Short mmCIF file of C-alpha atoms in Angstrom, two decimals:
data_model
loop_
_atom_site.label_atom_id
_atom_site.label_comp_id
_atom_site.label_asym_id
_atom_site.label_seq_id
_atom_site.Cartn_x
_atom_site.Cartn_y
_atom_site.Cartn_z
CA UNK R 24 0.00 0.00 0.00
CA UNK R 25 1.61 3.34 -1.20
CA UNK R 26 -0.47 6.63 1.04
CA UNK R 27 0.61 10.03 -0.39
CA UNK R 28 -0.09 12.91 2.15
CA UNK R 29 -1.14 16.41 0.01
CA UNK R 30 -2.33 19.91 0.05
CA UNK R 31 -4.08 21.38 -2.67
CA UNK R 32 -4.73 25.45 -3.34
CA UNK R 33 -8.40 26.11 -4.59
CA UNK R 34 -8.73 29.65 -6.89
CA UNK R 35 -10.39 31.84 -4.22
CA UNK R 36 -7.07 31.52 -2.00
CA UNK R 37 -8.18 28.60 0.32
CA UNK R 38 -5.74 25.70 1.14
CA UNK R 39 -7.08 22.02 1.35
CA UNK R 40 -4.88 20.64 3.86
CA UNK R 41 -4.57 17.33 5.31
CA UNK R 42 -5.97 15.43 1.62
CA UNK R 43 -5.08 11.33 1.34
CA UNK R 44 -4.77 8.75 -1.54
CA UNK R 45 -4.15 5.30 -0.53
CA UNK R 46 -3.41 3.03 -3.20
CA UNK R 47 -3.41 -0.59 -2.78
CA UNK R 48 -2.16 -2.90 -6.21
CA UNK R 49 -4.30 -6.35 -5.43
CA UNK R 50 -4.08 -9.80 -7.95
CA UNK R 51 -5.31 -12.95 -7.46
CA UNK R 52 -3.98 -16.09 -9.20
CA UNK R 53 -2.60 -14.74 -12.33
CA UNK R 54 -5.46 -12.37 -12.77
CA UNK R 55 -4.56 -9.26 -13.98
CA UNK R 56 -4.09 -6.55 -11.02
CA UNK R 57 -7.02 -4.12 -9.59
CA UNK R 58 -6.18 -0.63 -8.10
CA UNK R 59 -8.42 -0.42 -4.69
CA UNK R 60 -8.11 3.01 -3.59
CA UNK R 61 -9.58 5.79 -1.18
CA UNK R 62 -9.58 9.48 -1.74
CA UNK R 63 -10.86 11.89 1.26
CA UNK R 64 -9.89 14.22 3.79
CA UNK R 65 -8.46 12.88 7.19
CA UNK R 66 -10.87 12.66 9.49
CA UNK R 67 -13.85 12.39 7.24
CA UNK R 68 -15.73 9.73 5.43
CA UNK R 69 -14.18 8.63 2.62
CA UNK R 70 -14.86 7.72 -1.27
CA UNK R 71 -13.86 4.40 -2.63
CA UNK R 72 -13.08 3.29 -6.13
CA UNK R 73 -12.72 -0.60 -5.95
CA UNK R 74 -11.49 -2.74 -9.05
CA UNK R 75 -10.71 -0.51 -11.04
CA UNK R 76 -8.59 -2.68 -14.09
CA UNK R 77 -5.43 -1.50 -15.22
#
């Protein structure tokens, strides 16, 4: 599992601070891999994209 810890600048000047992406590279008996990841804010619910074939 790879988690990259970000901030992101909006246009009217405010700062998202504290933003998450958690990637996780899953296979299963010579299957080809899925991405399962999970982008959100610390602290807050979360938004899942699961299986997502590369």
């Amino acid at each position: 599992m790879v988690v990259i810890q970000y901030s992101v600048s909006v246009p009217n000047g405010q700062h998202l601070n504290n933003r998450v992406l958690r990637i996780r590279l899953a296979a299963e008996d010579n299957q080809a891999p899925s991405i399962e990841d999970s982008i959100g804010i610390m602290g807050f619910s979360e938004t899942r994209l699961n299986n997502l074939m590369v």
